[in-house]
Amino acid sequence: MSRLLPLVGILSLAACGKDEKPKAIVASEVANPVKESELTTVTITADAEKRLGIKTVAIKTDNVQATREVGGEIQAVPGRAVTVVAPVQGTLRGGASITAGQRVREGQTLYSLVPLPAERDLLTLNQGTAQARTQLQVAQARLSRAEELLADRAGSVRARDDARADVALAQRGLADARARQASANGNAGVGQALPIKAPLSGVVQRVTVTDGSVVTPNMVLVELAALNKVWVRVPLFVGDLRRLGKGQTVTVRPLDGGAPRQGRPVEAPLLGATAGTGTADVFYEIDNADEAFRPGERVAVDVTLGGNNLATAGAATTEALTIPAAALLYDATGGQWVYVRTAPRQYTRQRVEVQRAVGDQIVISRGVKAGAEVVTDGAAELFGTEFGGSH
């Protein structure tokens, strides 16, 4: 019996070892992990809260005007974009400094144009010179013949003198013809140049000539656009045209986040609906004295919509979550955030999705709930405190 005990022990140990599972190998392990929500939470003291001037408002649901955000394109006002053309045929002088994008003022001299005769006049002058040359050759031949006859005592002195006078007259005629031809080829004086002036103050859009170019009548020299006022072309769905109020303005916003401006409707023909899109173009005018908008620039346009027909008074409204514009913050990548009070002297940064702006209110589509308290005054200071830019 004593010999069996070691064998039983060995079998028992083998059985126990077979039931144990190997411990999983972990590549890395984080001690004391921090929740993601805690990364965007700022806790400050009562003194700091007072110093930063923190103020909050409760997010609420408001009835806001129904708007449609569409894309628009900036255009020069028709009649305020002009092309400067050459009035006559000639050679341009003094326009080396005119370049696209340059600002010019009304009445500024762009070029000096040295006129040239028309092509038919050049042909006439060339023919006149050739004819005068031929007349001189004939006169010289007659003089030579008269001198030979006088030498042979077959002619008279008077005939020789008349031939000499004819030669002198023909020489003078050829000299005059050559002078007229040289003047027609561009050798006119500088005082005869015609000034080409800018008809309005604006920006040079395109330059088609260079200094020294020979131009023909009505040839385009430069294109100018006045930018103190510009139009916005807005393609709207045909069904929305009936929901536009008479005289209803729109909000025009640059795509780079610049300050919005009001656009006034202008009397312009409605173009036919575009096949495949069902849209028609309407136009609005905006003040642009600082030339912040340029022709061809794409912009966002907020159009306020009314009822389903032109007779409906007032604009249609819809319920939406709104926050003051002062509560909205942007990070370096364009992300949109607000700070929400989650506890006394504790503020959590939350990402939001902005739908549109209505006056000084921002319509939020998601990210926060009604009743939450968002920071208005001091939001930027909290942002700096979180990222180390404030003291």
Short mmCIF file of C-alpha atoms in Angstrom, two decimals:
data_model
loop_
_atom_site.label_atom_id
_atom_site.label_comp_id
_atom_site.label_asym_id
_atom_site.label_seq_id
_atom_site.Cartn_x
_atom_site.Cartn_y
_atom_site.Cartn_z
CA MET A 1 0.00 0.00 0.00
CA SER A 2 2.79 2.40 0.77
CA ARG A 3 4.12 2.06 -2.79
CA LEU A 4 0.76 3.22 -4.31
CA LEU A 5 0.62 6.55 -2.45
CA PRO A 6 3.27 8.36 -4.53
CA LEU A 7 1.52 7.26 -7.76
CA VAL A 8 -1.84 8.56 -6.57
CA GLY A 9 -0.21 11.89 -5.65
CA ILE A 10 1.34 12.19 -9.05
CA LEU A 11 -1.99 11.50 -10.80
CA SER A 12 -3.70 14.10 -8.63
CA LEU A 13 -1.13 16.74 -9.47
CA ALA A 14 -1.45 15.94 -13.17
CA ALA A 15 -5.22 16.25 -13.02
CA CYS A 16 -5.03 19.63 -11.27
CA GLY A 17 -2.54 20.99 -13.78
CA LYS A 18 -4.77 19.94 -16.69
CA ASP A 19 -7.77 21.97 -15.44
CA GLU A 20 -5.83 25.31 -15.10
CA LYS A 21 -6.08 27.83 -18.05
CA PRO A 22 -3.05 29.90 -19.12
CA LYS A 23 -3.23 33.61 -18.18
CA ALA A 24 -3.90 35.95 -21.14
CA ILE A 25 -0.99 38.12 -22.23
CA VAL A 26 -1.86 41.87 -22.37
CA ALA A 27 0.22 44.04 -24.71
CA SER A 28 -0.33 47.22 -22.65
CA GLU A 29 -2.25 48.28 -19.62
CA VAL A 30 -3.37 51.79 -18.55
CA ALA A 31 -3.37 52.48 -14.86
CA ASN A 32 -6.05 54.86 -13.56
CA PRO A 33 -7.81 55.47 -16.94
CA VAL A 34 -9.58 58.82 -17.42
CA LYS A 35 -13.01 59.02 -19.03
CA GLU A 36 -13.25 60.99 -22.27
CA SER A 37 -15.87 63.34 -20.78
CA GLU A 38 -13.41 64.33 -18.05
CA LEU A 39 -10.89 65.51 -20.66
CA THR A 40 -13.18 68.40 -21.66
CA THR A 41 -14.27 69.41 -18.19
CA VAL A 42 -12.92 72.54 -16.54
CA THR A 43 -13.27 73.03 -12.79
CA ILE A 44 -12.47 76.50 -11.49
CA THR A 45 -12.55 78.27 -8.16
CA ALA A 46 -15.19 80.76 -7.09
CA ASP A 47 -12.69 83.61 -7.44
CA ALA A 48 -11.71 82.49 -10.94
CA GLU A 49 -15.37 82.20 -11.93
CA LYS A 50 -15.95 85.77 -10.80
CA ARG A 51 -12.79 87.05 -12.47
CA LEU A 52 -13.69 85.43 -15.79
CA GLY A 53 -17.19 86.89 -15.62
CA ILE A 54 -18.93 83.60 -16.34
CA LYS A 55 -22.59 83.91 -17.30
CA THR A 56 -24.91 81.16 -18.51
CA VAL A 57 -28.30 80.87 -20.18
CA ALA A 58 -30.61 77.90 -20.47
CA ILE A 59 -31.01 76.28 -23.86
CA LYS A 60 -34.61 76.60 -24.97
CA THR A 61 -36.88 75.61 -27.80
CA ASP A 62 -37.98 78.60 -29.87
CA ASN A 63 -40.16 79.16 -32.88
CA VAL A 64 -37.70 80.32 -35.53
CA GLN A 65 -38.29 81.39 -39.08
CA ALA A 66 -38.20 78.67 -41.67
CA THR A 67 -35.17 79.26 -43.85
CA ARG A 68 -33.49 77.51 -46.71
CA GLU A 69 -29.70 77.51 -46.98
CA VAL A 70 -28.58 77.48 -50.60
CA GLY A 71 -25.41 78.23 -52.47
CA GLY A 72 -24.97 81.50 -54.32
CA GLU A 73 -22.48 83.12 -56.66
CA ILE A 74 -21.22 86.71 -56.55
CA GLN A 75 -21.58 88.59 -59.83
CA ALA A 76 -20.74 92.09 -61.00
CA VAL A 77 -23.80 94.30 -61.36
CA PRO A 78 -24.91 94.37 -65.01
CA GLY A 79 -24.13 97.73 -66.49
CA ARG A 80 -21.37 98.27 -63.94
CA ALA A 81 -19.02 95.81 -65.62
CA VAL A 82 -17.67 97.30 -68.83
CA THR A 83 -15.16 96.54 -71.53
CA VAL A 84 -12.86 99.29 -72.76
CA VAL A 85 -12.34 99.10 -76.53
CA ALA A 86 -10.13 100.92 -79.02
CA PRO A 87 -12.04 103.74 -80.74
CA VAL A 88 -9.82 103.74 -83.85
CA GLN A 89 -6.95 101.82 -85.34
CA GLY A 90 -3.64 102.70 -83.77
CA THR A 91 -0.67 101.84 -81.58
CA LEU A 92 -0.93 101.71 -77.76
CA ARG A 93 1.53 103.51 -75.56
CA GLY A 94 2.01 103.78 -71.78
CA GLY A 95 -0.05 100.77 -70.65
CA ALA A 96 2.74 98.59 -69.27
CA SER A 97 1.50 99.00 -65.67
CA ILE A 98 -2.09 97.81 -66.28
CA THR A 99 -2.53 94.32 -64.80
CA ALA A 100 -5.47 92.14 -63.80
CA GLY A 101 -6.63 92.79 -60.25
CA GLN A 102 -5.42 96.40 -60.26
CA ARG A 103 -7.70 99.10 -58.83
CA VAL A 104 -8.39 102.04 -61.14
CA ARG A 105 -10.37 105.23 -60.62
CA GLU A 106 -12.86 106.85 -62.94
CA GLY A 107 -11.13 109.12 -65.45
CA GLN A 108 -7.70 107.52 -64.98
CA THR A 109 -5.72 107.28 -68.23
CA LEU A 110 -5.10 103.62 -69.03
CA TYR A 111 -3.43 103.95 -72.46
CA SER A 112 -2.41 106.51 -75.06
CA LEU A 113 -3.48 105.55 -78.57
CA VAL A 114 -1.52 106.85 -81.57
CA PRO A 115 -4.06 106.67 -84.44
CA LEU A 116 -3.25 104.99 -87.74
CA PRO A 117 -5.17 105.51 -91.00
CA ALA A 118 -7.57 102.85 -92.10
CA GLU A 119 -6.30 100.07 -94.33
CA ARG A 120 -7.90 101.61 -97.45
CA ASP A 121 -6.14 104.90 -96.68
CA LEU A 122 -2.81 103.14 -96.42
CA LEU A 123 -3.41 101.54 -99.81
CA THR A 124 -4.22 104.93 -101.31
CA LEU A 125 -1.05 106.45 -99.84
CA ASN A 126 1.07 103.59 -101.16
CA GLN A 127 -0.42 104.02 -104.61
CA GLY A 128 0.19 107.77 -104.44
CA THR A 129 3.86 107.26 -103.62
CA ALA A 130 4.29 104.81 -106.49
CA GLN A 131 2.57 107.20 -108.89
CA ALA A 132 4.77 110.12 -107.80
CA ARG A 133 7.85 107.97 -108.32
CA THR A 134 6.72 107.08 -111.84
CA GLN A 135 6.04 110.75 -112.68
CA LEU A 136 9.55 111.64 -111.56
CA GLN A 137 11.05 108.93 -113.76
CA VAL A 138 9.09 110.21 -116.80
CA ALA A 139 10.12 113.82 -116.08
CA GLN A 140 13.77 112.79 -115.76
CA ALA A 141 13.57 110.91 -119.09
CA ARG A 142 12.09 114.00 -120.79
CA LEU A 143 14.85 116.18 -119.39
CA SER A 144 17.49 113.79 -120.62
CA ARG A 145 15.92 113.82 -124.11
CA ALA A 146 15.67 117.60 -124.16
CA GLU A 147 19.34 117.96 -123.21
CA GLU A 148 20.38 115.54 -126.01
CA LEU A 149 18.37 117.46 -128.61
CA LEU A 150 19.86 120.76 -127.44
CA ALA A 151 23.36 119.30 -127.70
CA ASP A 152 22.64 118.23 -131.30
CA ARG A 153 21.22 121.72 -131.99
CA ALA A 154 17.85 120.07 -132.72
CA GLY A 155 16.14 121.32 -129.59
CA SER A 156 15.54 124.55 -127.80
CA VAL A 157 16.74 125.99 -124.51
CA ARG A 158 13.14 126.64 -123.51
CA ALA A 159 12.21 122.95 -123.90
CA ARG A 160 15.16 121.98 -121.71
CA ASP A 161 14.20 124.49 -119.00
CA ASP A 162 10.57 123.27 -119.03
CA ALA A 163 11.81 119.68 -118.61
CA ARG A 164 13.98 120.75 -115.67
CA ALA A 165 10.95 122.43 -114.01
CA ASP A 166 8.90 119.26 -114.51
CA VAL A 167 11.65 117.20 -112.82
CA ALA A 168 11.77 119.55 -109.82
CA LEU A 169 7.97 119.43 -109.49
CA ALA A 170 7.96 115.62 -109.65
CA GLN A 171 10.71 115.43 -107.00
CA ARG A 172 8.70 117.65 -104.66
CA GLY A 173 5.58 115.54 -105.23
CA LEU A 174 7.46 112.30 -104.43
CA ALA A 175 8.88 113.81 -101.22
CA ASP A 176 5.41 114.83 -100.08
CA ALA A 177 3.99 111.35 -100.81
CA ARG A 178 6.79 109.69 -98.87
CA ALA A 179 6.20 112.00 -95.87
CA ARG A 180 2.48 111.15 -95.81
CA GLN A 181 3.31 107.45 -95.99
CA ALA A 182 5.83 107.69 -93.13
CA SER A 183 3.25 109.48 -90.96
CA ALA A 184 0.69 106.78 -91.68
CA ASN A 185 3.15 104.07 -90.59
CA GLY A 186 3.21 105.37 -86.99
CA ASN A 187 5.68 108.22 -87.10
CA ALA A 188 3.12 110.76 -85.89
CA GLY A 189 3.97 113.07 -83.01
CA VAL A 190 3.15 112.20 -79.37
CA GLY A 191 0.83 115.18 -79.13
CA GLN A 192 -1.61 113.50 -81.52
CA ALA A 193 -2.19 110.51 -79.21
CA LEU A 194 -5.71 109.83 -77.91
CA PRO A 195 -6.07 109.10 -74.15
CA ILE A 196 -8.01 105.93 -73.27
CA LYS A 197 -9.58 106.55 -69.83
CA ALA A 198 -11.37 104.32 -67.30
CA PRO A 199 -15.15 104.94 -67.52
CA LEU A 200 -15.66 103.94 -63.85
CA SER A 201 -13.82 103.16 -60.63
CA GLY A 202 -13.31 99.46 -60.10
CA VAL A 203 -11.01 96.50 -60.57
CA VAL A 204 -9.32 95.36 -63.76
CA GLN A 205 -10.75 91.94 -64.54
CA ARG A 206 -8.84 91.12 -67.74
CA VAL A 207 -6.16 92.68 -69.92
CA THR A 208 -5.95 91.63 -73.58
CA VAL A 209 -3.18 93.90 -74.93
CA THR A 210 0.34 95.01 -74.07
CA ASP A 211 2.25 98.25 -74.46
CA GLY A 212 3.07 98.81 -78.13
CA SER A 213 0.25 96.64 -79.48
CA VAL A 214 -1.34 97.64 -82.78
CA VAL A 215 -5.11 97.52 -82.31
CA THR A 216 -8.09 97.75 -84.62
CA PRO A 217 -11.37 99.62 -84.00
CA ASN A 218 -13.61 98.03 -81.29
CA MET A 219 -10.86 95.68 -80.16
CA VAL A 220 -11.20 94.91 -76.40
CA LEU A 221 -8.35 96.39 -74.37
CA VAL A 222 -9.36 95.75 -70.73
CA GLU A 223 -12.41 94.64 -68.77
CA LEU A 224 -13.39 96.60 -65.64
CA ALA A 225 -15.86 95.75 -62.88
CA ALA A 226 -17.25 98.13 -60.26
CA LEU A 227 -17.40 96.30 -56.92
CA ASN A 228 -18.94 98.87 -54.56
CA LYS A 229 -22.15 96.89 -55.07
CA VAL A 230 -22.41 93.30 -56.28
CA TRP A 231 -25.20 90.87 -57.08
CA VAL A 232 -25.70 87.38 -55.68
CA ARG A 233 -27.19 84.82 -58.04
CA VAL A 234 -29.26 82.33 -56.02
CA PRO A 235 -30.71 79.20 -57.68
CA LEU A 236 -33.95 78.38 -55.84
CA PHE A 237 -36.29 75.46 -56.28
CA VAL A 238 -39.24 76.54 -58.36
CA GLY A 239 -41.62 75.47 -55.58
CA ASP A 240 -39.88 77.87 -53.14
CA LEU A 241 -40.39 80.87 -55.40
CA ARG A 242 -44.00 81.10 -54.24
CA ARG A 243 -42.84 81.22 -50.63
CA LEU A 244 -40.67 84.31 -51.07
CA GLY A 245 -42.14 87.38 -49.42
CA LYS A 246 -42.26 90.61 -51.39
CA GLY A 247 -39.12 92.59 -50.66
CA GLN A 248 -37.78 89.75 -48.49
CA THR A 249 -34.07 90.13 -47.80
CA VAL A 250 -31.58 87.26 -47.48
CA THR A 251 -28.45 86.71 -45.40
CA VAL A 252 -25.25 86.22 -47.43
CA ARG A 253 -22.39 84.46 -45.64
CA PRO A 254 -18.81 83.95 -46.91
CA LEU A 255 -17.73 80.31 -46.89
CA ASP A 256 -14.64 81.21 -44.86
CA GLY A 257 -16.74 82.26 -41.88
CA GLY A 258 -16.64 86.03 -42.44
CA ALA A 259 -19.29 88.46 -41.30
CA PRO A 260 -22.70 87.97 -42.99
CA ARG A 261 -24.43 90.74 -44.94
CA GLN A 262 -27.99 91.45 -45.95
CA GLY A 263 -28.96 91.06 -49.59
CA ARG A 264 -31.81 93.11 -51.07
CA PRO A 265 -33.94 91.69 -53.90
CA VAL A 266 -33.41 93.40 -57.24
CA GLU A 267 -35.55 93.67 -60.33
CA ALA A 268 -34.03 91.05 -62.59
CA PRO A 269 -35.68 88.60 -64.98
CA LEU A 270 -36.37 85.15 -63.58
CA LEU A 271 -34.62 82.63 -65.75
CA GLY A 272 -36.37 79.51 -66.83
CA ALA A 273 -36.15 76.38 -64.70
CA THR A 274 -32.96 74.41 -65.21
CA ALA A 275 -33.62 70.96 -66.59
CA GLY A 276 -32.75 68.20 -64.14
CA THR A 277 -32.57 70.50 -61.10
CA GLY A 278 -35.91 72.30 -61.13
CA THR A 279 -34.35 75.61 -60.08
CA ALA A 280 -34.65 79.21 -61.23
CA ASP A 281 -32.27 82.08 -60.54
CA VAL A 282 -33.15 85.07 -58.36
CA PHE A 283 -30.81 87.98 -57.66
CA TYR A 284 -29.97 90.05 -54.59
CA GLU A 285 -27.75 93.11 -54.19
CA ILE A 286 -25.31 93.63 -51.32
CA ASP A 287 -23.13 96.59 -50.37
CA ASN A 288 -19.47 95.86 -51.04
CA ALA A 289 -17.61 99.13 -50.54
CA ASP A 290 -14.74 97.26 -48.85
CA GLU A 291 -14.61 94.78 -51.78
CA ALA A 292 -14.88 91.81 -49.42
CA PHE A 293 -16.75 89.88 -52.12
CA ARG A 294 -15.35 89.28 -55.60
CA PRO A 295 -17.16 88.20 -58.79
CA GLY A 296 -17.18 84.42 -59.12
CA GLU A 297 -16.95 83.81 -55.35
CA ARG A 298 -19.23 81.13 -53.89
CA VAL A 299 -21.26 82.07 -50.82
CA ALA A 300 -23.93 80.59 -48.54
CA VAL A 301 -27.34 82.28 -48.65
CA ASP A 302 -30.04 81.93 -45.99
CA VAL A 303 -33.45 82.52 -47.58
CA THR A 304 -36.44 83.09 -45.30
CA LEU A 305 -39.52 81.26 -46.57
CA GLY A 306 -43.13 82.20 -45.99
CA GLY A 307 -46.31 80.24 -46.64
CA ASN A 308 -47.08 78.14 -49.67
CA ASN A 309 -48.34 81.03 -51.76
CA LEU A 310 -47.59 84.69 -52.31
CA ALA A 311 -50.73 85.80 -50.46
CA THR A 312 -49.63 84.26 -47.15
CA ALA A 313 -48.62 86.93 -44.67
CA GLY A 314 -45.57 86.49 -42.46
CA ALA A 315 -42.87 83.87 -42.55
CA ALA A 316 -43.39 80.25 -41.65
CA THR A 317 -41.92 79.13 -38.32
CA THR A 318 -40.62 75.89 -36.91
CA GLU A 319 -39.49 74.71 -33.44
CA ALA A 320 -35.76 74.39 -32.87
CA LEU A 321 -33.13 74.48 -30.13
CA THR A 322 -31.38 77.86 -30.04
CA ILE A 323 -28.41 79.30 -28.20
CA PRO A 324 -26.95 82.83 -28.23
CA ALA A 325 -24.27 83.37 -30.86
CA ALA A 326 -21.83 84.34 -28.06
CA ALA A 327 -21.95 80.78 -26.70
CA LEU A 328 -20.58 79.18 -29.88
CA LEU A 329 -16.84 78.50 -30.11
CA TYR A 330 -14.66 77.21 -32.95
CA ASP A 331 -11.49 75.19 -32.63
CA ALA A 332 -8.50 75.28 -34.99
CA THR A 333 -10.06 72.72 -37.35
CA GLY A 334 -13.45 74.42 -37.51
CA GLY A 335 -15.13 72.22 -34.91
CA GLN A 336 -18.07 73.84 -33.11
CA TRP A 337 -18.32 73.70 -29.30
CA VAL A 338 -20.19 75.09 -26.30
CA TYR A 339 -19.45 74.96 -22.57
CA VAL A 340 -22.25 73.48 -20.44
CA ARG A 341 -22.46 73.94 -16.66
CA THR A 342 -22.56 70.37 -15.31
CA ALA A 343 -21.99 71.18 -11.60
CA PRO A 344 -21.21 74.24 -9.49
CA ARG A 345 -18.04 75.83 -10.91
CA GLN A 346 -17.69 72.90 -13.33
CA TYR A 347 -18.02 73.35 -17.10
CA THR A 348 -17.85 70.67 -19.78
CA ARG A 349 -17.04 71.42 -23.41
CA GLN A 350 -19.50 69.67 -25.73
CA ARG A 351 -19.43 69.42 -29.52
CA VAL A 352 -22.54 70.75 -31.28
CA GLU A 353 -23.81 70.75 -34.84
CA VAL A 354 -25.01 74.11 -36.09
CA GLN A 355 -27.91 74.20 -38.50
CA ARG A 356 -28.10 77.92 -39.24
CA ALA A 357 -28.03 81.40 -37.74
CA VAL A 358 -31.23 83.38 -37.16
CA GLY A 359 -30.37 86.92 -36.13
CA ASP A 360 -28.24 86.72 -32.96
CA GLN A 361 -29.40 83.16 -32.24
CA ILE A 362 -27.80 79.91 -33.42
CA VAL A 363 -30.04 76.96 -34.29
CA ILE A 364 -28.52 73.71 -33.00
CA SER A 365 -29.45 70.41 -34.64
CA ARG A 366 -27.71 68.14 -32.11
CA GLY A 367 -25.13 67.99 -29.34
CA VAL A 368 -27.05 69.57 -26.43
CA LYS A 369 -30.49 69.25 -24.89
CA ALA A 370 -33.13 71.78 -23.91
CA GLY A 371 -32.67 73.07 -20.36
CA ALA A 372 -28.88 72.73 -20.29
CA GLU A 373 -27.04 75.87 -19.18
CA VAL A 374 -24.50 77.07 -21.75
CA VAL A 375 -21.84 79.69 -21.09
CA THR A 376 -22.19 82.99 -22.96
CA ASP A 377 -19.97 85.57 -21.25
CA GLY A 378 -16.59 84.02 -20.48
CA ALA A 379 -16.84 81.12 -22.96
CA ALA A 380 -13.67 82.18 -24.76
CA GLU A 381 -11.88 82.57 -21.42
CA LEU A 382 -12.84 79.02 -20.44
CA PHE A 383 -11.52 77.83 -23.77
CA GLY A 384 -8.21 79.55 -23.07
CA THR A 385 -8.12 78.15 -19.53
CA GLU A 386 -8.60 74.61 -20.78
CA PHE A 387 -5.79 74.85 -23.34
CA GLY A 388 -3.42 76.97 -21.29
CA GLY A 389 -3.98 80.26 -23.09
CA SER A 390 -5.55 82.12 -20.16
CA HIS A 391 -4.41 82.97 -16.64
#
